Amino acid sequence: MAETVAVRPGPEGSREPGGSAYFAYEERPRVLEGLRAYGLIVGMWVRSTMAYRASFVMTTFGNLAATAFDFLTIVLMFTHVDALGGYTLPEVALLYGVSATAFGLCDLLLGSMERLGRRVRDGTLDTLLVRPVPVLAQVAADRFALRRIGRILQGLAVLVYALATLDIAWTPLKVAMLPVMVISGAAVFGAVFVAGAAFQFVAQDASQVQSAFTYGGATLLQYPPTIFAKDLVRGVTFVVPLAFVSWLPTLYVLDRDYPLDLPQWVAFLAPVVAVAVGALAGLAWRAALRTYRSTGS
Amino acid sequence: MLDTSVGAAGEGTGVGHDGFITLDGVEKVFQVRRKAGLLRRERHEVRAVDGISFQVARGEMVGYIGPNGAGKSTTIKMLTGILTPSGGRLRVAGIDPSRERTRLAHRIGVVFGQRTTLWWDLPLRDSYRLMHRMYRIPDRRYQENLDRCVELLDLGELLDVPVRQLSLGQRMRGDIAAALLHDPEVLYLDEPTIGLDVISKAKVRQFLKELNAERGTTVLLTTHDLTDIEQLCRRVMVIDHGRLMYDGSLAGLHEVGESERMLVVDLERELPAISLESEGAGPLARVVKVEGPRQWLAFPASASAAPLVARIAAEYPLMDLSVREPDIEAVIARMYEAAAP
């Protein structure tokens, strides 16, 4: 940690005018400061969780079990049909695994942002605004819940099952696509979380709208695009680009036809889309925070 | 203000006259939308702060009072950078709070009376460690400040107790310490003694007094308790309807507001209303209520209670007595009455 030397002022107050009293303030890159603060606050929440260890173990297990039922539903479906929208069980499992892991990652890292509306309503957001670290980092880390790791574990398990069962003609590009799509998928979901939080400054009870896109979107992506109406697929490709989370990259790995007759290279746009929507969400957040600070509501 | 009888804080701590906190015609206007019919909404403006100007010198300790909804909290929020003013100029330590909120945060401490910033499920010590790292306080300074707060706020035995197990008074002391570990030059306190018992209140006041005297920390506090002001602040500002109504000493406020204190006496038996004649100057006090042997006498807040008590004790069978201070709402209400034509 870079620290400047502390000088204790005498009783007469030997402070330099305009300068900070005891240690100089250093301008630091906001992104790094934000990540550092995020880590500090997450650490506090993890320790808070560990104050109730038994409860943590049980809720993590519960989380894992609850999400596992999700996939069991799909397995049960396949006991009656051989294919869903032209996709076999292992193929659907791959779609499911990618989407669930990406969403799980995002849910673990940013999942409590939907509580922002409550903080705005009861005024506790103000206590975050007087701290010397970015508000977004503080809100993102707020009520960090380690138990959400259960969802990631479940997603990874399904992913491993799919990869073990599927007979894929692997190429270096396909191998590289796996981590890329999980990480950029998590980033796309993250952008939705941040944009949703920004919207909660305006409409404080909007967390349900946000859930429609996050939890709803994650569920949607667990099924093949062929079973949905064209307009819905268009919406999640071009408006809220959730299709880039798992559909397009996974279909590339599976050598399947894309929905909407999209060219094959669009699968590689996933990281680009992730960065773009992330930037948009960041701008929305800044605008929303500015509005809050000028209206106080 | 040359009044030296009120408050003992701030003596010889290098109180400057540099306008450490400066407000110049600061305004805050909110647009409020009200439902008018099913879908139609009416917009109207609320001027929460309506052109306030004042200066606070480094090392001053100032009370900022007013009824609920007067604009106190809005002012504090603008001074901390939470809210952006709609108009006017505002500087704290030369910094424009709304534009450089993060930079200012290193130099101010904020205590919100009813919202703790401590970690509910963790020992008090853990919350302080977070401050240590979040504010990047040099290790030695942190240790010194913590030791000092622990000693003066009597936190020694509480450091390892989870915050949820602390009493309200203990938690408030814990919150005050948390706001001071990074050596802020200004401390804003929003209702620091609200809901505290008498002993906790005394501890908090004593600590603030010493902090101001030893460190020269500038303190701005909002309160409903006039005793806070009486014991801590030489200067008090009254705000109502977003305007600064008064800026001066507490004694002066009582004069302006013509406020009265109440002497409650219990006599041995039921007697007619006490009447005390003084030589030429009119009655010392007037009886406002008689209830059996108990009588309520109002007298000017600026006058001493001693001669009044002495007279009653000499002329009546006095059993017991108590003096009640005027509350802020009453003082302000009387101030209005006095100002009205």
XYZ file of C-alpha atoms in Angstrom:
638
model
C 0.000 0.000 0.000
C 1.412 3.366 -0.957
C 1.234 5.707 1.968
C 2.696 9.072 2.536
C 4.401 9.975 5.762
C 2.096 11.202 8.471
C 2.882 14.485 10.116
C 1.126 15.197 13.340
C 0.157 18.821 13.652
C 0.917 20.716 16.815
C -1.876 21.985 19.024
C -1.890 25.229 17.071
C -2.895 23.333 13.994
C 0.143 23.396 11.735
C -1.870 22.337 8.740
C -0.991 23.688 5.381
C -3.874 25.647 3.974
C -5.797 23.762 1.364
C -3.926 20.525 1.958
C -5.203 17.558 3.890
C -4.389 17.584 7.543
C -2.465 14.429 8.174
C -1.734 12.581 5.017
C -1.791 13.758 1.478
C -4.554 12.617 -0.789
C -3.410 10.832 -3.865
C -5.492 10.576 -6.973
C -5.689 6.929 -7.955
C -7.250 5.203 -10.956
C -10.941 4.852 -10.146
C -11.294 1.369 -11.578
C -8.476 0.006 -9.420
C -9.773 1.862 -6.373
C -13.202 0.416 -7.053
C -11.913 -3.140 -7.335
C -9.881 -2.751 -4.164
C -12.870 -1.408 -2.252
C -15.029 -4.179 -3.688
C -12.573 -6.741 -2.361
C -12.436 -5.112 1.083
C -16.216 -5.017 1.448
C -16.690 -8.551 0.108
C -14.188 -9.725 2.706
C -16.315 -8.143 5.433
C -19.466 -9.853 4.166
C -17.773 -13.211 3.959
C -16.667 -12.833 7.555
C -20.167 -11.768 8.542
C -21.499 -14.909 6.865
C -19.040 -17.059 8.737
C -20.467 -15.746 11.991
C -23.319 -18.111 11.212
C -21.396 -21.042 9.786
C -24.122 -23.662 10.002
C -26.612 -21.384 8.317
C -24.082 -20.737 5.553
C -23.568 -24.446 4.881
C -27.302 -25.056 4.771
C -28.173 -22.139 2.511
C -25.348 -23.035 0.114
C -26.642 -26.580 -0.073
C -30.177 -25.280 -0.508
C -29.019 -23.007 -3.304
C -27.317 -25.906 -5.051
C -30.349 -28.155 -4.660
C -32.825 -25.514 -5.827
C -30.880 -24.801 -9.005
C -30.363 -28.517 -9.597
C -34.141 -28.957 -9.899
C -33.922 -26.598 -12.872
C -31.890 -29.091 -14.803
C -33.864 -32.089 -13.529
C -36.930 -30.555 -15.184
C -35.115 -30.676 -18.498
C -33.981 -34.278 -17.898
C -37.568 -35.288 -17.094
C -38.722 -33.655 -20.321
C -36.295 -35.804 -22.250
C -37.746 -38.994 -20.791
C -40.790 -38.257 -22.989
C -39.152 -36.753 -26.069
C -35.928 -37.531 -27.887
C -35.202 -33.998 -28.967
C -36.223 -30.507 -27.951
C -36.439 -28.102 -30.899
C -34.071 -30.454 -32.731
C -31.535 -30.594 -29.883
C -30.496 -33.676 -27.909
C -30.146 -33.754 -24.131
C -26.324 -33.302 -24.087
C -26.652 -30.371 -26.469
C -29.283 -28.704 -24.300
C -27.044 -29.497 -21.325
C -24.220 -27.531 -22.947
C -26.514 -24.536 -23.490
C -27.732 -24.887 -19.934
C -24.250 -25.287 -18.442
C -22.824 -22.227 -20.162
C -25.771 -20.031 -19.309
C -26.026 -21.222 -15.705
C -22.293 -20.848 -15.046
C -22.142 -17.378 -16.596
C -25.224 -16.243 -14.731
C -24.005 -17.859 -11.507
C -20.705 -15.977 -11.730
C -22.482 -12.696 -12.257
C -25.041 -13.444 -9.563
C -22.258 -14.161 -7.084
C -20.344 -10.992 -7.926
C -23.190 -8.487 -8.409
C -26.309 -10.309 -7.296
C -27.206 -7.928 -4.464
C -27.398 -4.867 -6.668
C -31.118 -5.389 -6.938
C -31.342 -4.219 -3.326
C -30.290 -0.731 -4.336
C -33.902 0.473 -4.530
C -34.296 -0.314 -0.847
C -31.170 1.654 0.030
C -32.488 4.614 -1.949
C -35.835 4.409 -0.183
C -34.531 4.174 3.368
C -31.728 6.667 2.814
C -28.836 4.348 3.673
C -27.329 5.004 0.254
C -26.158 8.326 1.691
C -23.784 6.557 4.045
C -22.024 5.102 0.975
C -21.757 8.483 -0.703
C -19.587 9.945 2.071
C -16.919 7.271 1.598
C -13.787 7.912 -0.464
C -14.409 4.967 -2.812
C -16.664 4.588 -5.869
C -20.326 4.038 -5.002
C -20.763 1.392 -7.698
C -18.130 -0.799 -6.040
C -19.830 -0.398 -2.667
C -23.267 -1.189 -4.035
C -21.957 -4.167 -6.002
C -20.289 -5.635 -2.929
C -23.231 -4.921 -0.664
C -24.581 -8.067 1.004
C -22.191 -10.272 -0.939
C -23.538 -13.806 -0.531
C -21.004 -16.580 -0.826
C -23.801 -19.164 -0.826
C -24.490 -18.208 -4.444
C -21.430 -20.227 -5.300
C -23.915 -23.140 -5.307
C -25.368 -21.982 -8.605
C -21.930 -21.880 -10.224
C -21.100 -25.376 -9.001
C -24.351 -26.713 -10.407
C -23.780 -24.977 -13.758
C -20.240 -26.312 -13.963
C -21.426 -29.840 -13.168
C -23.928 -29.758 -16.051
C -21.259 -28.235 -18.299
C -18.831 -31.056 -17.496
C -21.556 -33.644 -18.129
C -22.313 -32.074 -21.521
C -18.666 -31.918 -22.579
C -18.079 -35.525 -21.520
C -21.117 -36.825 -23.397
C -20.988 -34.738 -26.567
C -18.961 -35.824 -29.540
C -17.514 -32.502 -30.668
C -14.966 -32.047 -33.442
C -12.679 -29.842 -31.343
C -10.600 -27.099 -32.927
C -8.366 -24.612 -31.081
C -10.976 -21.914 -31.716
C -13.729 -24.000 -30.182
C -11.611 -24.738 -27.117
C -10.842 -21.024 -26.696
C -14.513 -20.219 -27.113
C -15.480 -22.052 -23.892
C -13.866 -19.752 -21.293
C -14.497 -16.691 -23.474
C -18.217 -17.309 -23.616
C -18.558 -17.984 -19.913
C -16.673 -14.815 -18.965
C -18.227 -12.519 -21.555
C -21.592 -14.065 -20.760
C -21.135 -13.159 -17.100
C -20.170 -9.643 -18.215
C -23.330 -9.269 -20.325
C -25.444 -10.333 -17.358
C -23.415 -7.952 -15.211
C -24.251 -5.070 -17.527
C -27.929 -5.953 -17.163
C -27.535 -5.915 -13.365
C -25.829 -2.509 -13.393
C -28.327 -1.014 -15.846
C -31.141 -2.431 -13.728
C -29.638 -0.875 -10.610
C -29.366 2.466 -12.422
C -33.046 2.186 -13.294
C -33.841 1.648 -9.623
C -32.728 5.199 -8.875
C -35.654 6.333 -10.995
C -38.166 3.648 -10.071
C -37.268 2.225 -6.701
C -39.464 -0.847 -6.988
C -38.104 -1.836 -10.383
C -36.190 -4.862 -9.129
C -38.883 -7.145 -10.565
C -38.324 -5.707 -14.039
C -34.644 -6.356 -13.574
C -35.288 -9.940 -12.484
C -37.259 -10.534 -15.672
C -34.103 -9.834 -17.650
C -31.598 -11.525 -15.346
C -33.258 -14.636 -13.907
C -35.726 -14.756 -16.810
C -32.948 -14.296 -19.350
C -30.818 -16.993 -17.776
C -33.705 -19.468 -17.927
C -34.488 -18.536 -21.521
C -30.919 -19.205 -22.595
C -31.015 -22.686 -21.101
C -33.277 -23.842 -23.933
C -32.412 -23.953 -27.624
C -33.381 -20.835 -29.622
C -35.364 -22.960 -32.079
C -38.244 -23.377 -29.631
C -38.878 -19.642 -29.251
C -40.757 -17.188 -31.467
C -38.589 -15.284 -33.954
C -39.417 -11.883 -32.448
C -38.272 -12.967 -29.012
C -35.013 -14.268 -30.467
C -34.548 -10.970 -32.320
C -35.122 -9.082 -29.080
C -32.487 -10.978 -27.106
C -30.017 -10.695 -29.988
C -30.271 -7.048 -30.949
C -31.974 -5.233 -28.060
C -30.775 -6.902 -24.863
C -27.967 -8.985 -26.370
C -28.353 -12.025 -24.136
C -28.033 -14.307 -27.181
C -24.296 -13.631 -27.082
C -24.062 -15.192 -23.631
C -24.606 -18.780 -24.695
C -26.722 -19.266 -27.793
C -24.406 -17.986 -30.512
C -21.064 -19.152 -29.059
C -22.481 -22.553 -28.044
C -24.055 -23.103 -31.441
C -20.663 -22.357 -32.942
C -19.087 -25.048 -30.764
C -21.902 -27.467 -31.719
C -21.627 -26.607 -35.440
C -25.310 -25.796 -35.472
C -27.192 -23.298 -37.616
C -27.642 -19.893 -35.986
C -31.058 -18.394 -35.452
C -32.120 -15.535 -37.763
C -29.635 -16.730 -40.453
C -26.801 -14.850 -38.769
C -23.308 -15.372 -40.229
C -21.008 -17.740 -38.367
C -18.459 -15.122 -37.258
C -20.936 -13.291 -34.982
C -20.146 -15.840 -32.276
C -16.756 -14.178 -31.938
C -18.424 -10.857 -31.194
C -19.343 -12.051 -27.694
C -16.440 -10.255 -25.910
C -16.981 -7.121 -28.009
C -20.672 -7.109 -27.162
C -19.824 -7.645 -23.502
C -17.501 -4.628 -23.438
C -19.994 -2.472 -25.326
C -22.977 -3.229 -23.104
C -20.726 -2.889 -20.053
C -19.759 0.613 -21.157
C -23.396 1.530 -21.811
C -24.425 0.250 -18.396
C -21.593 2.264 -16.819
C -22.844 5.426 -18.498
C -26.399 4.696 -17.382
C -25.133 4.229 -13.831
C -23.276 7.538 -13.867
C -26.268 9.394 -15.242
C -28.548 7.804 -12.658
C -26.228 8.639 -9.765
C -25.984 12.199 -10.986
C -29.771 12.428 -11.104
C -30.003 11.032 -7.593
C -27.557 13.601 -6.299
C -29.468 16.442 -7.839
C -32.919 15.257 -6.825
C -32.213 13.328 -3.636
C -34.798 10.708 -4.488
C -20.060 37.039 18.813
C -18.182 38.110 21.876
C -20.240 36.006 24.175
C -17.929 33.803 26.179
C -20.354 32.476 28.728
C -21.737 29.747 26.522
C -19.653 26.662 25.873
C -16.071 26.127 26.871
C -14.864 24.542 23.671
C -12.478 25.935 21.150
C -10.305 28.044 23.426
C -6.782 28.609 22.150
C -6.898 25.950 19.463
C -5.884 28.219 16.678
C -9.402 29.105 15.637
C -8.892 30.812 12.345
C -11.157 33.260 10.584
C -10.579 31.802 7.192
C -14.125 30.682 6.473
C -13.303 27.000 6.489
C -16.875 26.195 5.517
C -18.394 28.803 3.249
C -21.937 28.966 1.915
C -22.971 31.781 -0.343
C -26.622 31.921 -1.341
C -26.859 28.138 -1.483
C -30.153 26.768 -2.776
C -31.633 23.351 -3.190
C -34.841 23.005 -5.142
C -36.582 19.661 -5.501
C -39.062 18.893 -8.228
C -41.817 16.920 -6.621
C -44.392 15.097 -8.705
C -47.712 14.535 -7.116
C -50.423 12.260 -8.368
C -53.369 14.237 -9.650
C -55.913 11.843 -10.967
C -55.206 8.411 -12.387
C -52.251 9.108 -14.637
C -51.810 12.848 -14.574
C -49.052 14.144 -12.372
C -48.613 17.633 -11.102
C -45.130 19.007 -10.765
C -44.266 21.536 -8.191
C -41.121 22.913 -6.656
C -40.009 22.512 -3.089
C -37.336 24.914 -1.981
C -35.703 22.823 0.728
C -32.838 25.282 1.104
C -33.629 28.771 -0.020
C -30.553 30.948 -0.244
C -28.427 30.221 2.815
C -25.158 32.027 3.467
C -22.812 31.513 6.387
C -19.188 30.905 7.247
C -17.691 28.595 9.802
C -14.097 29.135 10.832
C -11.665 26.291 11.349
C -12.025 24.877 14.845
C -15.494 26.251 15.494
C -18.234 24.150 16.990
C -21.613 25.115 15.637
C -25.119 23.920 16.346
C -27.462 23.757 13.408
C -31.031 23.529 14.549
C -34.540 23.783 13.230
C -37.801 21.888 13.138
C -38.235 18.734 11.078
C -38.213 19.422 7.367
C -36.553 22.804 7.829
C -33.672 21.953 5.519
C -31.041 20.858 8.043
C -30.367 17.454 6.525
C -30.407 18.857 3.008
C -27.724 21.361 4.026
C -25.584 18.629 5.603
C -26.019 16.501 2.477
C -24.781 19.360 0.321
C -21.841 19.982 2.665
C -20.801 16.328 2.402
C -21.220 16.218 -1.369
C -24.135 13.778 -1.342
C -26.419 16.320 -2.979
C -25.556 18.854 -5.640
C -26.814 22.382 -4.859
C -29.267 23.939 -7.322
C -27.664 27.332 -6.895
C -25.147 29.365 -4.940
C -21.566 28.669 -3.983
C -20.369 26.185 -1.400
C -16.865 25.309 -0.239
C -15.528 23.036 2.483
C -11.795 23.303 3.079
C -11.529 24.941 -0.324
C -13.194 21.964 -2.017
C -16.449 22.049 -3.950
C -18.146 19.052 -2.298
C -20.436 18.051 -5.144
C -17.634 18.064 -7.707
C -14.928 16.437 -5.635
C -16.932 14.249 -3.318
C -14.343 11.476 -3.063
C -11.494 13.866 -2.345
C -13.530 15.624 0.315
C -14.442 12.298 1.908
C -10.865 11.948 3.193
C -11.191 15.184 5.101
C -14.628 14.945 6.640
C -16.252 12.617 9.131
C -19.987 12.038 9.117
C -22.174 10.493 11.798
C -25.805 9.895 10.930
C -27.573 9.521 14.258
C -30.077 6.916 13.196
C -28.068 5.016 10.594
C -25.106 3.076 11.784
C -22.195 2.473 9.448
C -20.869 -0.338 11.623
C -21.009 -4.003 10.622
C -23.902 -5.613 12.399
C -22.610 -9.170 12.745
C -18.931 -8.427 13.233
C -16.971 -7.252 16.260
C -16.590 -3.478 16.463
C -12.879 -3.876 15.800
C -13.549 -5.263 12.307
C -15.471 -2.163 11.250
C -12.500 -0.061 12.292
C -10.107 -2.242 10.313
C -12.208 -1.652 7.230
C -11.961 2.124 7.776
C -8.212 1.714 8.223
C -7.860 0.153 4.804
C -10.600 1.978 2.933
C -9.240 5.391 3.922
C -5.625 4.167 3.642
C -4.807 5.507 7.081
C -1.111 5.107 7.877
C -0.693 2.310 10.459
C 0.748 4.442 13.220
C -1.886 7.141 12.901
C -4.601 4.546 12.858
C -3.325 2.927 16.031
C -2.969 6.271 17.793
C -6.419 7.429 16.797
C -8.007 4.139 17.712
C -6.295 4.064 21.125
C -7.436 7.585 21.794
C -11.038 6.933 20.801
C -11.098 3.699 22.790
C -9.868 5.509 25.864
C -12.052 8.588 25.650
C -15.188 6.873 24.419
C -14.761 3.956 26.785
C -14.784 1.333 24.044
C -12.132 -1.004 25.438
C -14.439 -3.801 26.422
C -16.644 -3.417 23.374
C -14.035 -3.896 20.641
C -14.569 -7.629 20.404
C -18.330 -7.575 20.799
C -20.484 -7.982 17.667
C -22.201 -4.678 16.950
C -25.676 -6.210 17.110
C -25.103 -6.829 20.817
C -24.267 -3.201 21.633
C -26.739 -0.831 23.239
C -27.816 2.279 21.355
C -25.454 4.466 23.358
C -22.520 2.105 22.868
C -23.204 1.907 19.160
C -23.342 5.682 18.845
C -19.957 5.941 20.558
C -18.701 3.257 18.203
C -20.012 5.200 15.215
C -18.366 8.417 16.355
C -15.029 6.646 16.688
C -15.447 5.150 13.203
C -15.947 8.629 11.762
C -12.742 9.945 13.367
C -10.105 7.316 12.601
C -8.983 9.065 9.418
C -8.412 12.398 11.199
C -11.150 14.413 9.538
C -10.851 18.173 9.786
C -14.615 18.565 9.891
C -17.070 16.379 11.737
C -20.748 16.489 10.841
C -23.068 14.978 13.393
C -26.730 14.472 12.620
C -28.622 14.063 15.900
C -25.729 12.444 17.779
C -27.568 12.117 21.090
C -30.981 11.052 19.838
C -32.383 8.192 21.896
C -29.391 8.018 24.255
C -29.637 7.780 28.032
C -28.308 10.571 30.227
C -24.928 8.941 30.868
C -24.277 8.166 27.210
C -25.247 11.699 26.259
C -22.785 13.086 28.776
C -19.993 10.839 27.481
C -20.606 11.838 23.891
C -20.691 15.543 24.757
C -17.535 15.332 26.834
C -15.737 13.555 24.018
C -16.780 16.096 21.390
C -15.669 18.922 23.638
C -12.218 17.393 24.060
C -11.922 16.553 20.391
C -12.621 20.147 19.488
C -10.321 21.561 22.143
C -7.355 19.267 21.532
C -7.490 18.677 17.819
C -9.232 21.816 16.695
C -11.665 19.683 14.714
C -14.454 21.782 13.265
C -17.790 20.392 14.385
C -21.202 21.023 12.896
C -24.062 19.286 14.624
C -27.793 19.150 14.177
C -29.825 18.330 17.227
C -33.194 18.510 18.881
C -31.646 18.688 22.303
C -30.900 22.246 23.374
C -28.685 20.909 26.117
C -26.293 19.619 23.418
C -25.993 23.131 22.104
C -25.737 24.660 25.549
C -22.848 22.440 26.533
C -21.011 22.318 23.243
C -21.613 25.235 20.947
C -20.887 28.899 21.355
C -22.661 29.510 18.130
C -26.011 28.311 16.971
C -27.728 28.680 13.634
C -31.462 28.305 13.283
C -32.933 27.274 9.970
C -36.577 27.108 9.051
C -38.339 26.823 5.714
C -34.921 26.657 4.103
C -33.835 30.045 5.399
C -31.334 31.023 8.044
C -33.404 32.600 10.800
C -30.723 33.206 13.383
C -26.948 33.018 13.672
C -25.363 33.830 17.013
C -25.038 32.693 20.604
C -27.562 30.502 22.370
C -28.201 33.213 24.976
C -28.973 35.592 22.148
C -31.382 33.083 20.709
C -33.298 32.975 23.957
C -33.500 36.751 23.915
C -34.655 36.928 20.324
C -37.127 34.148 20.899
C -38.166 35.608 24.264
C -38.170 32.036 25.377
C -39.158 30.996 28.844
C -38.030 28.276 31.147
C -40.450 26.503 33.380
C -40.028 26.117 37.130
C -42.142 23.320 38.527
C -42.592 23.471 42.308
C -44.259 21.061 44.694
C -45.628 22.783 47.795
C -46.583 21.137 51.054
C -50.260 21.589 50.376
C -52.671 23.037 47.897
C -52.290 26.824 47.847
C -53.521 29.642 45.621
C -51.243 30.617 42.718
C -47.858 31.860 43.878
C -47.482 35.591 43.507
C -44.125 37.242 43.899
C -43.738 40.978 43.711
C -40.361 42.412 42.928
C -39.452 46.032 43.448
C -40.636 47.911 40.418
C -39.554 45.357 37.814
C -42.856 43.520 37.607
C -43.385 39.887 38.556
C -40.359 37.541 38.504
C -42.442 34.737 37.050
C -46.003 34.035 36.099
C -47.958 31.005 37.136
C -49.234 29.134 34.101
C -50.823 26.145 35.788
C -51.876 24.965 39.245
C -52.636 21.326 39.914
C -53.118 20.512 43.571
C -49.900 21.280 45.424
C -47.955 21.470 42.157
C -47.509 24.768 40.328
C -45.852 25.702 37.021
C -44.107 29.075 36.793
C -42.710 30.492 33.564
C -39.729 32.834 33.714
C -37.407 34.320 31.053
C -34.797 31.818 29.846
C -32.109 34.464 30.094
C -32.796 35.036 33.809
C -31.261 32.970 36.598
C -33.523 30.580 38.462
C -31.694 31.050 41.752
C -33.322 34.274 43.058
C -36.720 32.975 42.037
C -36.212 29.729 43.912
C -34.878 31.617 46.916
C -37.964 33.832 47.044
C -40.356 30.910 46.791
C -38.473 28.951 49.419
C -38.607 31.945 51.732
C -42.297 32.673 51.314
C -43.878 29.277 50.610
C -43.633 25.760 52.069
C -41.479 24.346 49.241
C -41.064 20.562 49.045
C -39.447 19.901 45.715
C -38.703 21.636 42.432
C -37.393 21.113 38.916
C -36.495 23.421 36.034
C -37.481 22.571 32.465
C -35.567 23.968 29.526
C -37.506 25.311 26.544
C -37.442 23.012 23.526
C -36.281 24.141 20.138
C -39.709 24.130 18.569
C -41.025 26.439 21.283
C -38.072 28.810 20.953
C -38.498 29.001 17.203
C -42.254 29.424 17.439
C -41.741 32.377 19.767
C -39.103 33.776 17.453
C -41.742 33.925 14.738
C -44.246 35.550 17.016
C -41.673 38.177 17.908
C -40.817 38.801 14.253
C -44.409 39.026 13.083
C -45.790 42.580 12.952
